[in-house]
PDB file of C-alpha atoms in Angstrom:
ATOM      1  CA  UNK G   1       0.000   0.000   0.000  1.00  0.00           C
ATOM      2  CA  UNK G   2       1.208   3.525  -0.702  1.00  0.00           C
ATOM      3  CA  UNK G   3       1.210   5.944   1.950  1.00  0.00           C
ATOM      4  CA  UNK G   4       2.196   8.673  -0.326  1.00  0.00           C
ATOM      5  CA  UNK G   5      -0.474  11.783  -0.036  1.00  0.00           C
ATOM      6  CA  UNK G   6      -1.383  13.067  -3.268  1.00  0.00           C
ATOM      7  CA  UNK G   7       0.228  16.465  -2.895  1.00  0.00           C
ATOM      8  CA  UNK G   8       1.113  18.338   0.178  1.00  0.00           C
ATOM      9  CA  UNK G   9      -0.614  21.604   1.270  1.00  0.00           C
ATOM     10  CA  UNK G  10       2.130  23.810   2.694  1.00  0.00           C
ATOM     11  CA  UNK G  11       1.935  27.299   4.576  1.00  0.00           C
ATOM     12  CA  UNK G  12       4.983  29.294   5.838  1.00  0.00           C
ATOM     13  CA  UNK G  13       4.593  32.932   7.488  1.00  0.00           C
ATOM     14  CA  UNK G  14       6.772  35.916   7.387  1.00  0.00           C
ATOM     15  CA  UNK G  15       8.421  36.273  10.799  1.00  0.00           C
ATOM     16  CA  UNK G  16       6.307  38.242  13.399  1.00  0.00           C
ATOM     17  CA  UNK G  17       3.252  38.083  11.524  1.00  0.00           C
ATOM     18  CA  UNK G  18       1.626  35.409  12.779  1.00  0.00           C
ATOM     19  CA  UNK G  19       2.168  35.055  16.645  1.00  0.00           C
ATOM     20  CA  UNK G  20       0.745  32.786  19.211  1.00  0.00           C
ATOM     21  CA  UNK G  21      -2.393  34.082  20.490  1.00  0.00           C
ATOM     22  CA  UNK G  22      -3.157  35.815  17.527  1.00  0.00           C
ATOM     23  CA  UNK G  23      -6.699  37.077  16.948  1.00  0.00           C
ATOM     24  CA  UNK G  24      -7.368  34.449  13.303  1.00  0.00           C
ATOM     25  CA  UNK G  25      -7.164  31.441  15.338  1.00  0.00           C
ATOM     26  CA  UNK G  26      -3.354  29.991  16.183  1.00  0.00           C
ATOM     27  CA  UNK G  27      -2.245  26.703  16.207  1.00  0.00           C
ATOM     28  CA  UNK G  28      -0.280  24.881  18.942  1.00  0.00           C
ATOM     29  CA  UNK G  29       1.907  21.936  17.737  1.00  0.00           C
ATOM     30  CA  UNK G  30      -0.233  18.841  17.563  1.00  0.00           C
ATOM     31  CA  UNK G  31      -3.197  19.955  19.786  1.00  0.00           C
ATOM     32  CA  UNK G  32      -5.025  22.214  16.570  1.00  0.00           C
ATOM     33  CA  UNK G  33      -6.652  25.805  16.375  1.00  0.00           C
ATOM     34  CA  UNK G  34      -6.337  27.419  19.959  1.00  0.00           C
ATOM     35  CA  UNK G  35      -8.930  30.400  20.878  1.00  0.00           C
ATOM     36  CA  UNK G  36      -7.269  34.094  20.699  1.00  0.00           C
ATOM     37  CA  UNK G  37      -5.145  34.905  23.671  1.00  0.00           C
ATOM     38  CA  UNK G  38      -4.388  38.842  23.498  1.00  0.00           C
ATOM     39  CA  UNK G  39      -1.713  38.371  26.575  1.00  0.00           C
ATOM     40  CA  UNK G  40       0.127  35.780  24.572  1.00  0.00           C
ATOM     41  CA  UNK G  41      -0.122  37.846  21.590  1.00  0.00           C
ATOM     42  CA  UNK G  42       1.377  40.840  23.128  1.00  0.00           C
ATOM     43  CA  UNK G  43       3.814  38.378  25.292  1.00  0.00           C
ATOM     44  CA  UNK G  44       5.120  37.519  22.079  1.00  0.00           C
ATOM     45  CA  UNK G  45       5.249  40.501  20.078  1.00  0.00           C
ATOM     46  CA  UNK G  46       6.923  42.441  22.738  1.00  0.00           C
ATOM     47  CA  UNK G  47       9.930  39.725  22.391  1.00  0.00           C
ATOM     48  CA  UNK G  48      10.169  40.256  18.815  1.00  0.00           C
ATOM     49  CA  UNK G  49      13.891  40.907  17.965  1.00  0.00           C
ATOM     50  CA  UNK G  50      13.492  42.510  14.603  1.00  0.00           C
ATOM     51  CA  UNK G  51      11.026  44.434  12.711  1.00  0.00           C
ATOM     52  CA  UNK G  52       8.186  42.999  10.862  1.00  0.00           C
ATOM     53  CA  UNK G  53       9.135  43.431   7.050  1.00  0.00           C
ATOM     54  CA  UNK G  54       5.881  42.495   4.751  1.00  0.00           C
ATOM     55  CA  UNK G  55       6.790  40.866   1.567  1.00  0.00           C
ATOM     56  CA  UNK G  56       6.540  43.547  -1.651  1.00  0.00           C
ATOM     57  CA  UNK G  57       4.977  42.851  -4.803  1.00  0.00           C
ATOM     58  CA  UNK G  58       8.624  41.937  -6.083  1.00  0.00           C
ATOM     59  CA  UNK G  59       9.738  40.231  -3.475  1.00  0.00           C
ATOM     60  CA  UNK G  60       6.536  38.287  -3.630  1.00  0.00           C
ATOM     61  CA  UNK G  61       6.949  37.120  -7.198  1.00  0.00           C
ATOM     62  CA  UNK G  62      10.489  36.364  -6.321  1.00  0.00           C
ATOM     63  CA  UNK G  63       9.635  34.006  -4.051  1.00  0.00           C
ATOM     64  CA  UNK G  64       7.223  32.291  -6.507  1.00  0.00           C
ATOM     65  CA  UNK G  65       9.477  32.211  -9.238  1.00  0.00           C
ATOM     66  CA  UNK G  66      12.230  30.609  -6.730  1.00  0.00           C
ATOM     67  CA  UNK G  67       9.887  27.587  -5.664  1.00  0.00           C
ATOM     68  CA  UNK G  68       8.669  26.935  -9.046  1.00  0.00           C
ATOM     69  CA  UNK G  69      12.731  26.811  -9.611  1.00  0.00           C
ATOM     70  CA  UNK G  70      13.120  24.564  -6.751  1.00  0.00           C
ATOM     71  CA  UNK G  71      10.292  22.554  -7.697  1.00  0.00           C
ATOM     72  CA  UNK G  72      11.582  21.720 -11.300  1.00  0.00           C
ATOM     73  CA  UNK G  73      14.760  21.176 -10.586  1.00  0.00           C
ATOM     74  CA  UNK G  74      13.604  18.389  -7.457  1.00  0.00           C
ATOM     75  CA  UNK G  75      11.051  16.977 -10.321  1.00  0.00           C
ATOM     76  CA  UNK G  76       8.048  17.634  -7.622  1.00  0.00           C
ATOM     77  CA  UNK G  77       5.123  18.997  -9.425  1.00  0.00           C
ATOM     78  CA  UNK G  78       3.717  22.357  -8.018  1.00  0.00           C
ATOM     79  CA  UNK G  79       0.098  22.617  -8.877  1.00  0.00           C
ATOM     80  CA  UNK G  80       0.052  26.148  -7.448  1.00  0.00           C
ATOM     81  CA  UNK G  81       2.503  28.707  -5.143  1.00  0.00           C
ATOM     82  CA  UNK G  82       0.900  32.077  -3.714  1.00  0.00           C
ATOM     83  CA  UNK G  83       3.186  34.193  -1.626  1.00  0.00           C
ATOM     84  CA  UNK G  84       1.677  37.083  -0.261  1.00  0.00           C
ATOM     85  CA  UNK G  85       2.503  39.824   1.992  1.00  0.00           C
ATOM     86  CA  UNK G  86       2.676  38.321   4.994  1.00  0.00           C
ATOM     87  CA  UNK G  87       2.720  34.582   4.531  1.00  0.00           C
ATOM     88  CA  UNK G  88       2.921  31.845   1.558  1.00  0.00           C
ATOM     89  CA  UNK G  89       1.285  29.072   0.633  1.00  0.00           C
ATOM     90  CA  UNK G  90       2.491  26.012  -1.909  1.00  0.00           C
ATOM     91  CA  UNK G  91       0.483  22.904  -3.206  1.00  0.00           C
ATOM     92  CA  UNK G  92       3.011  20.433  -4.460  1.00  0.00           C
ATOM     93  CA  UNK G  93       3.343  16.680  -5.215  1.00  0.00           C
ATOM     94  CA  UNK G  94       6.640  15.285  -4.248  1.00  0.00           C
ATOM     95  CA  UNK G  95       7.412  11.242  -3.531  1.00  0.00           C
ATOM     96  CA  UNK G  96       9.985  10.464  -1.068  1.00  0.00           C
ATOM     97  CA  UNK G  97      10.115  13.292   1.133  1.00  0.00           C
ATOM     98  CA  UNK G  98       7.993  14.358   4.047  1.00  0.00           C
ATOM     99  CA  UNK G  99       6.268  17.166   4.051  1.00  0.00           C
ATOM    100  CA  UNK G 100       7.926  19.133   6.514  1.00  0.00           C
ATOM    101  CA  UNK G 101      11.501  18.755   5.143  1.00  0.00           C
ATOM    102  CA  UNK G 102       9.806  19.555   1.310  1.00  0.00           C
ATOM    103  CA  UNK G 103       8.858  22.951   3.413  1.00  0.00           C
ATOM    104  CA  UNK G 104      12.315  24.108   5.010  1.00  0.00           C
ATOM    105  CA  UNK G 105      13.578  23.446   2.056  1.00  0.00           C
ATOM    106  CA  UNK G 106      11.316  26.061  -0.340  1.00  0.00           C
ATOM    107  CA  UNK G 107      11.941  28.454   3.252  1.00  0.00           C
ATOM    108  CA  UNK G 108      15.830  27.661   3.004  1.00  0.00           C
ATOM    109  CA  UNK G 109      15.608  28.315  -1.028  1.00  0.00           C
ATOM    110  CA  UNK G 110      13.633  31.823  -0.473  1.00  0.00           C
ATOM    111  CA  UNK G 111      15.449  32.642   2.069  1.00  0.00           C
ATOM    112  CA  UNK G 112      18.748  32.872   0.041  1.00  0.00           C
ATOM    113  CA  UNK G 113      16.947  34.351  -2.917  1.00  0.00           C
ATOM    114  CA  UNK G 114      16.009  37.415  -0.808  1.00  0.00           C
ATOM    115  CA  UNK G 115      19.134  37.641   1.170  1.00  0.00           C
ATOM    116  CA  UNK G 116      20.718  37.683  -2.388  1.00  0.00           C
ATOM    117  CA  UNK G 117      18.447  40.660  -3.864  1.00  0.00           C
ATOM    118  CA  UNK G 118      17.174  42.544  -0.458  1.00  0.00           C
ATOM    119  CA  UNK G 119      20.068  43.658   1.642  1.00  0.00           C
ATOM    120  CA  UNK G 120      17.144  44.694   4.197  1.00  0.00           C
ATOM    121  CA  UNK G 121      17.035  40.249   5.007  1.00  0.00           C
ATOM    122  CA  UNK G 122      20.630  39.923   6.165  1.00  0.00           C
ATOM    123  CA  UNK G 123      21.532  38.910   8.950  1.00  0.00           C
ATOM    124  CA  UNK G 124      17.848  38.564  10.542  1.00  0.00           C
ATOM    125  CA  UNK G 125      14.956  35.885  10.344  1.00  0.00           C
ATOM    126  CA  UNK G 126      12.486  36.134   7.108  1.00  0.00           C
ATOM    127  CA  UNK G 127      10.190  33.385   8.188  1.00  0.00           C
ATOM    128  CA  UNK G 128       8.454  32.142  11.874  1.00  0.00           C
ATOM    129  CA  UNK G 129       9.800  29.067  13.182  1.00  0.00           C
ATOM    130  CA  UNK G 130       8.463  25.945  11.466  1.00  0.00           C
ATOM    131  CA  UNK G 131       5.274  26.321   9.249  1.00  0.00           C
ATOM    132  CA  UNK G 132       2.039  24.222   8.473  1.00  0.00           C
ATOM    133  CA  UNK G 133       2.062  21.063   5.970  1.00  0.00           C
ATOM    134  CA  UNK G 134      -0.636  19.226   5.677  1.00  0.00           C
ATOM    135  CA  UNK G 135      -1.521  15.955   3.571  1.00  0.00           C
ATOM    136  CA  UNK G 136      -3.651  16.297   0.651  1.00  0.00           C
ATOM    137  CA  UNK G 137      -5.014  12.586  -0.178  1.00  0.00           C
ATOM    138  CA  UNK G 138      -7.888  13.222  -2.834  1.00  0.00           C
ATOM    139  CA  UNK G 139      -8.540  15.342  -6.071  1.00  0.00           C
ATOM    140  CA  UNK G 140     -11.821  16.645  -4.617  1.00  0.00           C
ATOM    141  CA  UNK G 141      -9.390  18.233  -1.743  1.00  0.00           C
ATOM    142  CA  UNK G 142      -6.299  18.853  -4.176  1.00  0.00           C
ATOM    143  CA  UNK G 143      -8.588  21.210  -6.206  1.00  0.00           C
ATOM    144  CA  UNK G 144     -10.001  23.130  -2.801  1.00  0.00           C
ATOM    145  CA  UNK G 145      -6.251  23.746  -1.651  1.00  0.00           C
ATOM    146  CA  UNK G 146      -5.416  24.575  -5.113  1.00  0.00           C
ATOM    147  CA  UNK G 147      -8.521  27.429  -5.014  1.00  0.00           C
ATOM    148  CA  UNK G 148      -7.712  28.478  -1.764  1.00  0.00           C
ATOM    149  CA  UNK G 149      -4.462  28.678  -1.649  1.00  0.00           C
ATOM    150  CA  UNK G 150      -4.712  31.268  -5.033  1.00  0.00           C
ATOM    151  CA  UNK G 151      -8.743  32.428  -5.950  1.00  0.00           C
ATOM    152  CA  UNK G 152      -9.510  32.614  -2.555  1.00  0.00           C
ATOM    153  CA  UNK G 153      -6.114  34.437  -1.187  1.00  0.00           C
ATOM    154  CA  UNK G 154      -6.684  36.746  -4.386  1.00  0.00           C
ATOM    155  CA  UNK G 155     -10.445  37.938  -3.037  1.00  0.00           C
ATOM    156  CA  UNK G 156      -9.385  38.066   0.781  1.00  0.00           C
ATOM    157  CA  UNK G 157      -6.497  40.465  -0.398  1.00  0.00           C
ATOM    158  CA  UNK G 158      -9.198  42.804  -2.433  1.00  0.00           C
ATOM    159  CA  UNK G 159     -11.823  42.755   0.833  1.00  0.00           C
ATOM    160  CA  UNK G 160      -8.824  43.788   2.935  1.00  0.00           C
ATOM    161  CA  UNK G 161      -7.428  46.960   0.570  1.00  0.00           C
TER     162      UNK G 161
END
């Protein structure tokens, strides 16, 4: 039997942008969505050690075109990559890696390609610690990550701006 998902549903988050406690629901390692906890929030955020540096609309595309690179070059297919401001998200089919490595590496990847082009990344963290992956095991759920992760992201960015 193969217990290799169909793709892999992966979101990372610009550092400082998504903090314990936070108001949209947080999650906390394997125990799920926790309720908002402003005291956390602001527990956390005051023990930021850098600014908070939202992606531009360059940087943004740069990190797209880099994990499509990635993703060609490592054979995985990438059914669809949508960085925004403040976090990304990636649907991609890879065999023989879990999905958490298949995510620090696209992080590691970015990572350079910013350092690389944005002097403002040096020598400070781009991403939170760790990131969301989750298992995507049928087409009828491969085509709702695929929405979300782009149509949906695209009309939650126009009701915001």
């Amino acid at each position: 039997m193969d217990d290799q998902p169909l793709a892999y549903f992966i979101t990372f988050t610009v550092y400082g942008t998504f903090l314990q406690g936070d108001t949209r629901l947080w999650r906390y390692r394997r125990k799920g969505s926790q309720p908002y906890q402003p005291l956390l929030e602001d527990w956390h955020r005051d023990r930021l050690k850098h600014d908070v540096i939202l992606l531009s609309q360059q940087q943004r595309s740069a990190v797209e075109n880099e994990i499509a690179r990635l993703c060609e070059y490592r054979k995985w297919k990438l059914w669809k990559a949508s960085a925004r401001s403040n976090h990304v998200h990636v649907v991609v089919s890879a065999s023989e890696i879990a999905g958490g490595r298949l995510r620090d590496q696209m992080k590691a990847n970015c990572t350079r390609v910013l350092r690389q082009s944005w002097t403002v990344f040096k020598d400070r963290p781009l991403w939170s610690v760790g990131g969301d992956w989750q298992c995507v095991n049928s087409e009828d759920d491969l085509e709702q990550v695929i929405s979300y992760a782009g149509d949906v992201q695209d009309r939650k960015a126009r009701d915001h701006f």
